[in-house]
Structure formats: structure tokens, C-alpha cells
Amino acid sequence: MRELWAQMGSLMATVVFVYTIFERFFPPHFRDRFQAYTQKLTNHFNPYVQITFPEFSGERLKKSEAYTAIQTYLSANSSQRAKRLKAEVVKDSQTPLVLSMDDNEEITDEFKGVKVWWSANKSSTNTQRYNPFSYYAPPDEKRFYKLTFHKSFRDLITMSYIKHVLEEGKELEMRNRQLKLYTNNPSSGWYGYKQSKWSHIVFEHPATFETLAMEQKKKEEILKDLVKFKKGKEYYAKIGKAWKRGYLLYGPPGTGKSTMIAAIANFMNYDLYDLELTAVKDNTELRKLLIETPSKSVIVIEDIDCSLDLTGQRKQKKETSDDEEPKDPIRRNEEENNKSSKVTLSGLLNFIDGIWSSCGGERIIIFTTNYVEKLDPALIRRGRMDKHIEMSYCCYEPFKVLAKNYLDVESHHLFGKIEKLLKETDMSPADVAENLMPKSVDEDVETCLQKLIDALEMAKEEARKKAEEEARLKEEKEKEECTRMEEKNKEKTREDVKENGFH
């Protein structure tokens, strides 16, 4: 036995020595040719076929749906067979602890009596930059799954088994689906160990259309529109339009725009992508972020009028004075480089409904604004923002929804007085809800309703005083204008008399 181990050690040392000489002293093209012929010779005697499924497709622009489905499928089988596992805790799911294969691990699977092997692998295209002592993966690392099977079962595996794996994986993913809220990372974090354009947390907002403070007729209109969109894959393909829908939510602050977005995401069971435009460097990065958003997603840009200086750009060019001294080109370039974001109105329009917007389907794009009149008409025209939804002040019907939500009451003798005050006063649903919310255990339904009545009466009185002040200021302005016109007319009369006196 000792001699056998000595011979094995000598053989291994010889192999390592020969391989080192081969790598260092033979030219690259010769090594590539030698490895190609060696691979052909090995394949000639090897009865097994291998298929790889990379994590990304299209030059790493988009994550492969097949890779995700296979990952989900294998996670359901690997916990019983693999020895090295990765664990992820999924809250409020049928399977709260999800186990999946660790890197460089292999498991077996069986389909109609045929045995196959799955392995999780990763590789780096630039091994010289790889640091084995680093905790982080190299920036050009590629992950993939490898499927190995006997060549005599090629048709069964390629025609039936892979289809079975993808369908089962997608079904498992939908069964254990948990909504996520994403935010875009700065481009400095897109490479290296992070390698992600989006970061996410679990989306746990409880808003639904049942609890949304809005007129029932408007709710039903929005719900019908959403259902029609969700079932419209064939319809959108028939009319030759990308499968997406744009919503513009506008209205005063506190009218429930963000709550509406959460309700849409929960109703559609779509992930939410909160896009922060100020963190996007330029139009190219904006397109890359769009490609990274999969189907069944809601892309949101809140307060679009405040995100970037995108409003009135066409007018600014026209209003530039001809006498204005042009800026020095070097200084102008420095100012452009110092801008945190170079996203333009044109880039944003192409993001919404340009050619790149067709890369993926079943997306909803939502803009919110408090001042819709500030937005460029091209940004909110039909076809980009297909449906405009005004989020207005609270009226009686939304109030009843809030009273049911906050106080669990559907009728009360004070409702009539509140209805009358809501018709006479502008108060946002957020302010109404704040007054309805009990602040202590001593506050009952009548106390909270009376608190709302007091707030409405105070708001009504403030609105009356404001209107009177505005009327007074308007009257004073009109008097000043009249006085100015009289003085001007008198001055003109004196000039006419003086002029006629000379004649």
C-alpha cells in the first residue's frame, strides 16, 4: 500500500509538472487547438451529453427566465439529496425556509425512469484578476446550471424533461411568490461583488382597493381596466403594441397616490420597482434598468415634476435671448459633467414607450405628481400615460370607507353633519384619516367623529378668511389699477393741452 501511494504521488507530480510546462511554454493558439482535439477525442468515447443554462442572456443584459425556473425546481428537490445547501427565509409563505444547491454541488433527478444529473457551477472569464482570498466574487463571474444525461435519451430530455422542469419551476415560483419592493442602485454598485442594478426588500404594504378612500364608481373603473390589461396578452399582440400600460396619478398632497400604487401592486400581484431618477446617470443607464425589470412588474416614478428638471425644456430653448452672451464651451462642459444626472426628457420618453420598452411585457408604468400642469404634454399624452386618474379631496363616500377602516362604523348620527361640511371644505383623505384615528384608549367613535367635525369647521373658517383676504387684496389691486389709469389719463390730457397750446 505504501508503494502504491508513492507511485500515485509521483504520477500526480509528473502530471502537474507537464501541465505547468504546457501552460507556460506552448503558444496560446497551440494550446487551444490541442484542447479542442482532446475534447473531440473525449466526446467520442463519452456517452453523456451536457446542456448548460446560463444565468444571464443577451450579453448579460437580462436574467434568464429558464435559469430562475430551474433554480426554483431544483430547490424543491435539492433539500433531500444535496449535502451542501443555501438557505433563504421567505416570510408568510407555504415553505418559509427555501433550500437550494450551493455552488459546485450536484444532485440527481429521475424522469420516466431516466436518471439525470444537475450541477450548480460558476466560472470567471478573467482568472488572472480572481483573488481566492477575497470574500467577494469577481465582477465577470458567470453562474450556470449544467444538465448531464445519457445520449440515448436525448429526445426525451430535450423534448419533454426540460419542458417539465420549466413548467414545474414556474408553478412553484407562483405558489411561493412573495411581492418585493425594488429600488435602483447607483451605477457605481452595478459591478464587483454587488453585481445588481436593483436592491429589494419584501413588499408588505397592506393597502387594497377595499380599504382605499375613493368613490366606488372610480374604483370599479380602475379595477376593470387592470383586469382587462392582465388578460390582454393576445389583444396587445393583435394590435401591434407593447404589452404595457401607463397611469398618471395627480392631485394635491395627501390624496392617496402612494396608497393607490400599493393597492394596484397587491391586486395585480406584481413586484414594485420604485425608480429614483436622480440616481440614474444618463439615458443609457435608464435603458439598462428597464431591461432588468421583468414582466409582472409596476415601475413607479413618484413626483415626476420634482425628480429631474424635465419640464419646459422646449420652451427654455425658445425663450433664450439673442443678446445673451454665449457660455464658454469649457465651462458649459464642466457644468454638464457636474450634474448628478443627465437623463433627458427624450430619454425618459423612449424609456416609457420607445423601442426598448418592448423588451418584456406585462408592465405597468406609473407617474405621480401634485402639479400636472407643470409636466410636458409629450410626457403625459395618451399612449404613454394611457389613463389619467385624479386623486381629489375627500368627499362623503371616501369618508365612509375611512370611518369603516379606522372606527369600524358604517353609520352614525354625526355622519350627516360631516357630509355637509365635506361639501363645503377641501380636506385630503390623509387629514380626514388622521382625525378619525383614536389617539388613546379613552377616545370612542363619537369623540373621533366630533374631532373631525371640529377640524372641518376650523378648515372652513380658515378657507373663509383666506377667501376674504384674497378678495380684499384683489379689490385693493383693482383700486390701485384704477388710480394708476386715472393718473395716466390726466397726464395724457395735460400733454394734449400743452401740445395744442403751442399750435
CSV table of N, CA, C and O in Angstrom, one decimal, residues 313-396:
chain,number,residue,atom,x,y,z
A,313,GLN,N,-38.5,72.1,-21.2
A,313,GLN,CA,-37.2,72.2,-21.9
A,313,GLN,C,-37.3,72.8,-23.3
A,313,GLN,O,-36.4,73.5,-23.7
A,314,ARG,N,-38.4,72.5,-24.0
A,314,ARG,CA,-38.5,73.0,-25.3
A,314,ARG,C,-38.7,74.5,-25.3
A,314,ARG,O,-38.2,75.3,-26.1
A,315,LYS,N,-39.5,75.0,-24.3
A,315,LYS,CA,-39.7,76.4,-24.1
A,315,LYS,C,-38.5,77.2,-23.7
A,315,LYS,O,-38.2,78.3,-24.2
A,316,GLN,N,-37.7,76.6,-22.9
A,316,GLN,CA,-36.4,77.2,-22.5
A,316,GLN,C,-35.5,77.6,-23.6
A,316,GLN,O,-34.9,78.6,-23.7
A,317,LYS,N,-35.5,76.7,-24.6
A,317,LYS,CA,-34.7,76.9,-25.8
A,317,LYS,C,-35.2,78.1,-26.6
A,317,LYS,O,-34.4,78.9,-27.1
A,318,LYS,N,-36.5,78.3,-26.7
A,318,LYS,CA,-37.1,79.4,-27.5
A,318,LYS,C,-36.9,80.7,-26.7
A,318,LYS,O,-36.8,81.7,-27.4
A,319,GLU,N,-37.0,80.7,-25.4
A,319,GLU,CA,-37.0,81.9,-24.6
A,319,GLU,C,-35.6,82.5,-24.4
A,319,GLU,O,-35.5,83.5,-23.8
A,320,THR,N,-34.6,81.8,-24.9
A,320,THR,CA,-33.2,82.3,-24.7
A,320,THR,C,-33.1,83.6,-25.5
A,320,THR,O,-33.4,83.6,-26.7
A,321,SER,N,-32.6,84.6,-24.9
A,321,SER,CA,-32.4,85.9,-25.6
A,321,SER,C,-31.3,85.9,-26.6
A,321,SER,O,-30.2,85.2,-26.4
A,322,ASP,N,-31.5,86.5,-27.8
A,322,ASP,CA,-30.4,86.6,-28.8
A,322,ASP,C,-29.2,87.4,-28.3
A,322,ASP,O,-28.1,87.2,-28.7
A,323,ASP,N,-29.5,88.4,-27.4
A,323,ASP,CA,-28.5,89.3,-26.9
A,323,ASP,C,-27.7,88.6,-25.8
A,323,ASP,O,-26.7,89.2,-25.4
A,324,GLU,N,-28.1,87.5,-25.3
A,324,GLU,CA,-27.4,86.9,-24.2
A,324,GLU,C,-26.1,86.4,-24.6
A,324,GLU,O,-25.9,85.7,-25.7
A,325,GLU,N,-25.1,86.6,-23.8
A,325,GLU,CA,-23.7,86.2,-24.1
A,325,GLU,C,-23.6,84.7,-24.0
A,325,GLU,O,-23.9,84.1,-23.0
A,326,PRO,N,-23.1,84.0,-25.1
A,326,PRO,CA,-23.0,82.5,-25.0
A,326,PRO,C,-21.9,82.1,-24.0
A,326,PRO,O,-20.9,82.8,-23.8
A,327,LYS,N,-22.2,80.9,-23.4
A,327,LYS,CA,-21.3,80.5,-22.4
A,327,LYS,C,-20.0,79.9,-23.0
A,327,LYS,O,-20.1,79.4,-24.1
A,328,ASP,N,-19.0,80.0,-22.3
A,328,ASP,CA,-17.7,79.4,-22.7
A,328,ASP,C,-17.9,77.9,-22.8
A,328,ASP,O,-18.4,77.2,-21.9
A,329,PRO,N,-17.5,77.2,-24.0
A,329,PRO,CA,-17.7,75.8,-24.1
A,329,PRO,C,-17.1,74.9,-23.0
A,329,PRO,O,-17.7,73.9,-22.6
A,330,ILE,N,-15.9,75.3,-22.6
A,330,ILE,CA,-15.2,74.5,-21.5
A,330,ILE,C,-16.1,74.6,-20.2
A,330,ILE,O,-16.3,73.6,-19.5
A,331,ARG,N,-16.5,75.8,-19.9
A,331,ARG,CA,-17.4,76.0,-18.7
A,331,ARG,C,-18.7,75.2,-18.8
A,331,ARG,O,-19.2,74.6,-17.9
A,332,ARG,N,-19.3,75.2,-20.0
A,332,ARG,CA,-20.5,74.5,-20.2
A,332,ARG,C,-20.3,73.0,-20.1
A,332,ARG,O,-21.2,72.3,-19.5
A,333,ASN,N,-19.2,72.5,-20.6
A,333,ASN,CA,-18.9,71.1,-20.4
A,333,ASN,C,-18.7,70.7,-18.9
A,333,ASN,O,-19.2,69.6,-18.5
A,334,GLU,N,-18.0,71.6,-18.2
A,334,GLU,CA,-17.9,71.3,-16.8
A,334,GLU,C,-19.2,71.3,-16.0
A,334,GLU,O,-19.4,70.4,-15.2
A,335,GLU,N,-20.1,72.2,-16.4
A,335,GLU,CA,-21.4,72.2,-15.7
A,335,GLU,C,-22.2,70.9,-16.0
A,335,GLU,O,-22.9,70.4,-15.2
A,336,GLU,N,-22.1,70.5,-17.3
A,336,GLU,CA,-22.8,69.3,-17.7
A,336,GLU,C,-22.2,68.1,-16.9
A,336,GLU,O,-23.0,67.2,-16.5
A,337,ASN,N,-20.9,68.0,-16.8
A,337,ASN,CA,-20.3,66.9,-16.1
A,337,ASN,C,-20.6,66.9,-14.6
A,337,ASN,O,-20.6,65.8,-14.0
A,338,ASN,N,-20.8,68.1,-14.0
A,338,ASN,CA,-21.1,68.1,-12.6
A,338,ASN,C,-22.5,67.8,-12.3
A,338,ASN,O,-22.9,67.6,-11.1
A,339,LYS,N,-23.4,67.7,-13.3
A,339,LYS,CA,-24.8,67.3,-13.0
A,339,LYS,C,-24.9,65.9,-12.5
A,339,LYS,O,-24.2,65.0,-12.9
A,340,SER,N,-25.7,65.7,-11.4
A,340,SER,CA,-25.8,64.3,-10.9
A,340,SER,C,-26.5,63.4,-11.8
A,340,SER,O,-26.2,62.2,-11.8
A,341,SER,N,-27.3,63.9,-12.7
A,341,SER,CA,-28.0,63.0,-13.7
A,341,SER,C,-28.1,63.7,-15.0
A,341,SER,O,-28.4,64.9,-15.0
A,342,LYS,N,-27.9,63.0,-16.1
A,342,LYS,CA,-28.0,63.6,-17.4
A,342,LYS,C,-29.2,62.9,-18.2
A,342,LYS,O,-29.2,62.9,-19.4
A,343,VAL,N,-30.1,62.4,-17.4
A,343,VAL,CA,-31.3,61.9,-18.1
A,343,VAL,C,-32.1,63.0,-18.7
A,343,VAL,O,-32.4,64.0,-18.0
A,344,THR,N,-32.5,62.9,-19.9
A,344,THR,CA,-33.2,63.9,-20.6
A,344,THR,C,-34.7,63.5,-20.8
A,344,THR,O,-35.1,62.4,-20.6
A,345,LEU,N,-35.4,64.5,-21.2
A,345,LEU,CA,-36.9,64.3,-21.5
A,345,LEU,C,-37.0,63.2,-22.6
A,345,LEU,O,-37.8,62.3,-22.5
A,346,SER,N,-36.2,63.4,-23.6
A,346,SER,CA,-36.2,62.4,-24.7
A,346,SER,C,-35.9,61.0,-24.3
A,346,SER,O,-36.6,60.0,-24.7
A,347,GLY,N,-34.9,60.9,-23.4
A,347,GLY,CA,-34.5,59.5,-22.8
A,347,GLY,C,-35.7,58.9,-22.0
A,347,GLY,O,-35.9,57.7,-22.1
A,348,LEU,N,-36.4,59.8,-21.3
A,348,LEU,CA,-37.5,59.3,-20.5
A,348,LEU,C,-38.7,58.9,-21.3
A,348,LEU,O,-39.3,57.9,-21.1
A,349,LEU,N,-38.9,59.6,-22.4
A,349,LEU,CA,-40.0,59.3,-23.3
A,349,LEU,C,-39.7,58.0,-24.0
A,349,LEU,O,-40.6,57.1,-24.1
A,350,ASN,N,-38.5,57.7,-24.4
A,350,ASN,CA,-38.1,56.5,-25.0
A,350,ASN,C,-38.2,55.3,-24.0
A,350,ASN,O,-38.5,54.2,-24.3
A,351,PHE,N,-37.9,55.6,-22.7
A,351,PHE,CA,-38.0,54.6,-21.7
A,351,PHE,C,-39.4,54.2,-21.5
A,351,PHE,O,-39.7,53.0,-21.3
A,352,ILE,N,-40.4,55.1,-21.7
A,352,ILE,CA,-41.8,54.7,-21.5
A,352,ILE,C,-42.4,54.0,-22.6
A,352,ILE,O,-43.0,52.9,-22.4
A,353,ASP,N,-42.2,54.5,-23.9
A,353,ASP,CA,-42.8,53.8,-25.0
A,353,ASP,C,-41.9,53.7,-26.2
A,353,ASP,O,-42.4,53.6,-27.3
A,354,GLY,N,-40.6,53.8,-26.0
A,354,GLY,CA,-39.7,53.6,-27.2
A,354,GLY,C,-39.5,52.2,-27.6
A,354,GLY,O,-40.2,51.3,-27.1
A,355,ILE,N,-38.5,51.9,-28.4
A,355,ILE,CA,-38.3,50.5,-28.9
A,355,ILE,C,-37.9,49.6,-27.7
A,355,ILE,O,-38.3,48.5,-27.6
A,356,TRP,N,-37.1,50.2,-26.8
A,356,TRP,CA,-36.6,49.4,-25.7
A,356,TRP,C,-37.7,49.0,-24.7
A,356,TRP,O,-37.6,48.0,-23.9
A,357,SER,N,-38.9,49.7,-24.7
A,357,SER,CA,-39.9,49.4,-23.8
A,357,SER,C,-40.6,48.1,-24.2
A,357,SER,O,-41.4,47.5,-23.4
A,358,SER,N,-40.4,47.6,-25.4
A,358,SER,CA,-41.0,46.3,-25.8
A,358,SER,C,-40.2,45.1,-25.3
A,358,SER,O,-40.5,44.0,-25.6
A,359,CYS,N,-39.0,45.3,-24.7
A,359,CYS,CA,-38.2,44.2,-24.2
A,359,CYS,C,-38.8,43.7,-22.9
A,359,CYS,O,-38.5,44.1,-21.8
A,360,GLY,N,-39.7,42.8,-23.0
A,360,GLY,CA,-40.5,42.3,-21.9
A,360,GLY,C,-41.9,42.8,-21.9
A,360,GLY,O,-42.2,43.9,-22.5
A,361,GLY,N,-42.8,42.1,-21.3
A,361,GLY,CA,-44.2,42.5,-21.3
A,361,GLY,C,-44.9,42.5,-20.0
A,361,GLY,O,-44.2,42.3,-19.0
A,362,GLU,N,-46.1,42.9,-20.0
A,362,GLU,CA,-47.0,42.9,-18.7
A,362,GLU,C,-46.3,43.8,-17.7
A,362,GLU,O,-46.1,43.4,-16.6
A,363,ARG,N,-46.1,45.0,-18.1
A,363,ARG,CA,-45.6,46.1,-17.2
A,363,ARG,C,-46.6,47.2,-17.1
A,363,ARG,O,-47.2,47.6,-18.0
A,364,ILE,N,-46.6,47.8,-15.9
A,364,ILE,CA,-47.4,49.0,-15.6
A,364,ILE,C,-46.4,50.1,-15.2
A,364,ILE,O,-45.6,49.9,-14.3
A,365,ILE,N,-46.5,51.2,-15.9
A,365,ILE,CA,-45.7,52.4,-15.5
A,365,ILE,C,-46.5,53.5,-14.9
A,365,ILE,O,-47.6,53.8,-15.5
A,366,ILE,N,-46.2,53.9,-13.7
A,366,ILE,CA,-47.0,54.9,-13.0
A,366,ILE,C,-46.2,56.2,-12.7
A,366,ILE,O,-45.1,56.0,-12.2
A,367,PHE,N,-46.7,57.3,-13.1
A,367,PHE,CA,-46.1,58.6,-12.6
A,367,PHE,C,-47.1,59.2,-11.6
A,367,PHE,O,-48.3,59.1,-11.7
A,368,THR,N,-46.5,59.9,-10.6
A,368,THR,CA,-47.4,60.7,-9.7
A,368,THR,C,-46.9,62.1,-9.7
A,368,THR,O,-45.7,62.4,-9.9
A,369,THR,N,-47.8,63.1,-9.5
A,369,THR,CA,-47.4,64.5,-9.4
A,369,THR,C,-48.5,65.2,-8.7
A,369,THR,O,-49.7,64.9,-8.7
A,370,ASN,N,-48.1,66.3,-8.0
A,370,ASN,CA,-49.0,67.2,-7.3
A,370,ASN,C,-49.4,68.3,-8.3
A,370,ASN,O,-50.4,69.0,-8.0
A,371,TYR,N,-48.6,68.5,-9.3
A,371,TYR,CA,-48.9,69.7,-10.2
A,371,TYR,C,-48.8,69.2,-11.7
A,371,TYR,O,-47.8,69.3,-12.3
A,372,VAL,N,-49.9,68.6,-12.2
A,372,VAL,CA,-49.9,68.1,-13.5
A,372,VAL,C,-49.7,69.1,-14.6
A,372,VAL,O,-49.2,68.8,-15.7
A,373,GLU,N,-50.0,70.4,-14.3
A,373,GLU,CA,-49.9,71.4,-15.3
A,373,GLU,C,-48.4,71.7,-15.6
A,373,GLU,O,-48.1,72.4,-16.6
A,374,LYS,N,-47.5,71.3,-14.7
A,374,LYS,CA,-46.1,71.6,-14.9
A,374,LYS,C,-45.4,70.6,-15.8
A,374,LYS,O,-44.3,70.8,-16.3
A,375,LEU,N,-46.1,69.5,-16.1
A,375,LEU,CA,-45.4,68.4,-16.9
A,375,LEU,C,-45.5,68.7,-18.4
A,375,LEU,O,-46.5,69.4,-18.9
A,376,ASP,N,-44.5,68.3,-19.1
A,376,ASP,CA,-44.5,68.5,-20.6
A,376,ASP,C,-45.6,67.7,-21.2
A,376,ASP,O,-45.8,66.5,-20.8
A,377,PRO,N,-46.4,68.2,-22.1
A,377,PRO,CA,-47.6,67.5,-22.7
A,377,PRO,C,-47.1,66.2,-23.3
A,377,PRO,O,-47.9,65.2,-23.3
A,378,ALA,N,-45.9,66.2,-23.9
A,378,ALA,CA,-45.5,64.9,-24.5
A,378,ALA,C,-45.3,63.8,-23.6
A,378,ALA,O,-45.3,62.6,-23.9
A,379,LEU,N,-45.0,64.1,-22.3
A,379,LEU,CA,-44.7,63.1,-21.3
A,379,LEU,C,-46.0,62.4,-20.8
A,379,LEU,O,-45.9,61.2,-20.5
A,380,ILE,N,-47.1,63.1,-20.9
A,380,ILE,CA,-48.4,62.5,-20.3
A,380,ILE,C,-49.4,62.3,-21.4
A,380,ILE,O,-50.6,62.1,-21.0
A,381,ARG,N,-49.1,62.4,-22.6
A,381,ARG,CA,-50.1,62.1,-23.7
A,381,ARG,C,-50.6,60.7,-23.7
A,381,ARG,O,-49.9,59.8,-23.1
A,382,ARG,N,-51.7,60.5,-24.2
A,382,ARG,CA,-52.3,59.1,-24.3
A,382,ARG,C,-51.3,58.3,-25.2
A,382,ARG,O,-50.8,58.7,-26.2
A,383,GLY,N,-51.1,57.0,-24.8
A,383,GLY,CA,-50.1,56.2,-25.4
A,383,GLY,C,-48.9,56.0,-24.5
A,383,GLY,O,-48.2,55.0,-24.5
A,384,ARG,N,-48.6,57.1,-23.8
A,384,ARG,CA,-47.6,57.0,-22.8
A,384,ARG,C,-48.2,56.8,-21.4
A,384,ARG,O,-48.0,55.8,-20.7
A,385,MET,N,-49.0,57.8,-21.0
A,385,MET,CA,-49.8,57.7,-19.8
A,385,MET,C,-51.2,57.5,-20.2
A,385,MET,O,-51.9,58.4,-20.5
A,386,ASP,N,-51.6,56.2,-20.4
A,386,ASP,CA,-52.9,55.9,-21.0
A,386,ASP,C,-54.1,56.3,-20.2
A,386,ASP,O,-55.1,56.7,-20.8
A,387,LYS,N,-53.9,56.2,-18.9
A,387,LYS,CA,-55.1,56.5,-18.1
A,387,LYS,C,-54.7,57.6,-17.0
A,387,LYS,O,-53.7,57.4,-16.3
A,388,HIS,N,-55.4,58.7,-17.0
A,388,HIS,CA,-55.2,59.8,-16.0
A,388,HIS,C,-56.2,59.6,-14.9
A,388,HIS,O,-57.4,59.6,-15.1
A,389,ILE,N,-55.7,59.5,-13.7
A,389,ILE,CA,-56.5,59.3,-12.5
A,389,ILE,C,-56.3,60.5,-11.6
A,389,ILE,O,-55.2,60.7,-11.0
A,390,GLU,N,-57.4,61.3,-11.4
A,390,GLU,CA,-57.3,62.4,-10.5
A,390,GLU,C,-57.6,62.0,-9.0
A,390,GLU,O,-58.6,61.3,-8.8
A,391,MET,N,-56.7,62.2,-8.1
A,391,MET,CA,-56.8,61.9,-6.7
A,391,MET,C,-57.3,63.2,-6.0
A,391,MET,O,-56.4,64.1,-5.8
A,392,SER,N,-58.5,63.3,-5.7
A,392,SER,CA,-59.1,64.6,-5.3
A,392,SER,C,-59.3,64.6,-3.7
A,392,SER,O,-58.9,63.6,-3.0
A,393,TYR,N,-59.8,65.7,-3.3
A,393,TYR,CA,-60.1,65.9,-1.8
A,393,TYR,C,-61.2,64.9,-1.4
A,393,TYR,O,-61.9,64.4,-2.2
A,394,CYS,N,-61.2,64.7,-0.1
A,394,CYS,CA,-62.2,63.7,0.5
A,394,CYS,C,-63.6,64.2,0.4
A,394,CYS,O,-63.9,65.3,0.7
A,395,CYS,N,-64.5,63.3,-0.1
A,395,CYS,CA,-65.9,63.6,-0.1
A,395,CYS,C,-66.6,62.6,0.7
A,395,CYS,O,-65.9,61.8,1.4
A,396,TYR,N,-67.9,62.5,0.7
A,396,TYR,CA,-68.6,61.7,1.7
A,396,TYR,C,-68.4,60.2,1.5
A,396,TYR,O,-68.2,59.5,2.5
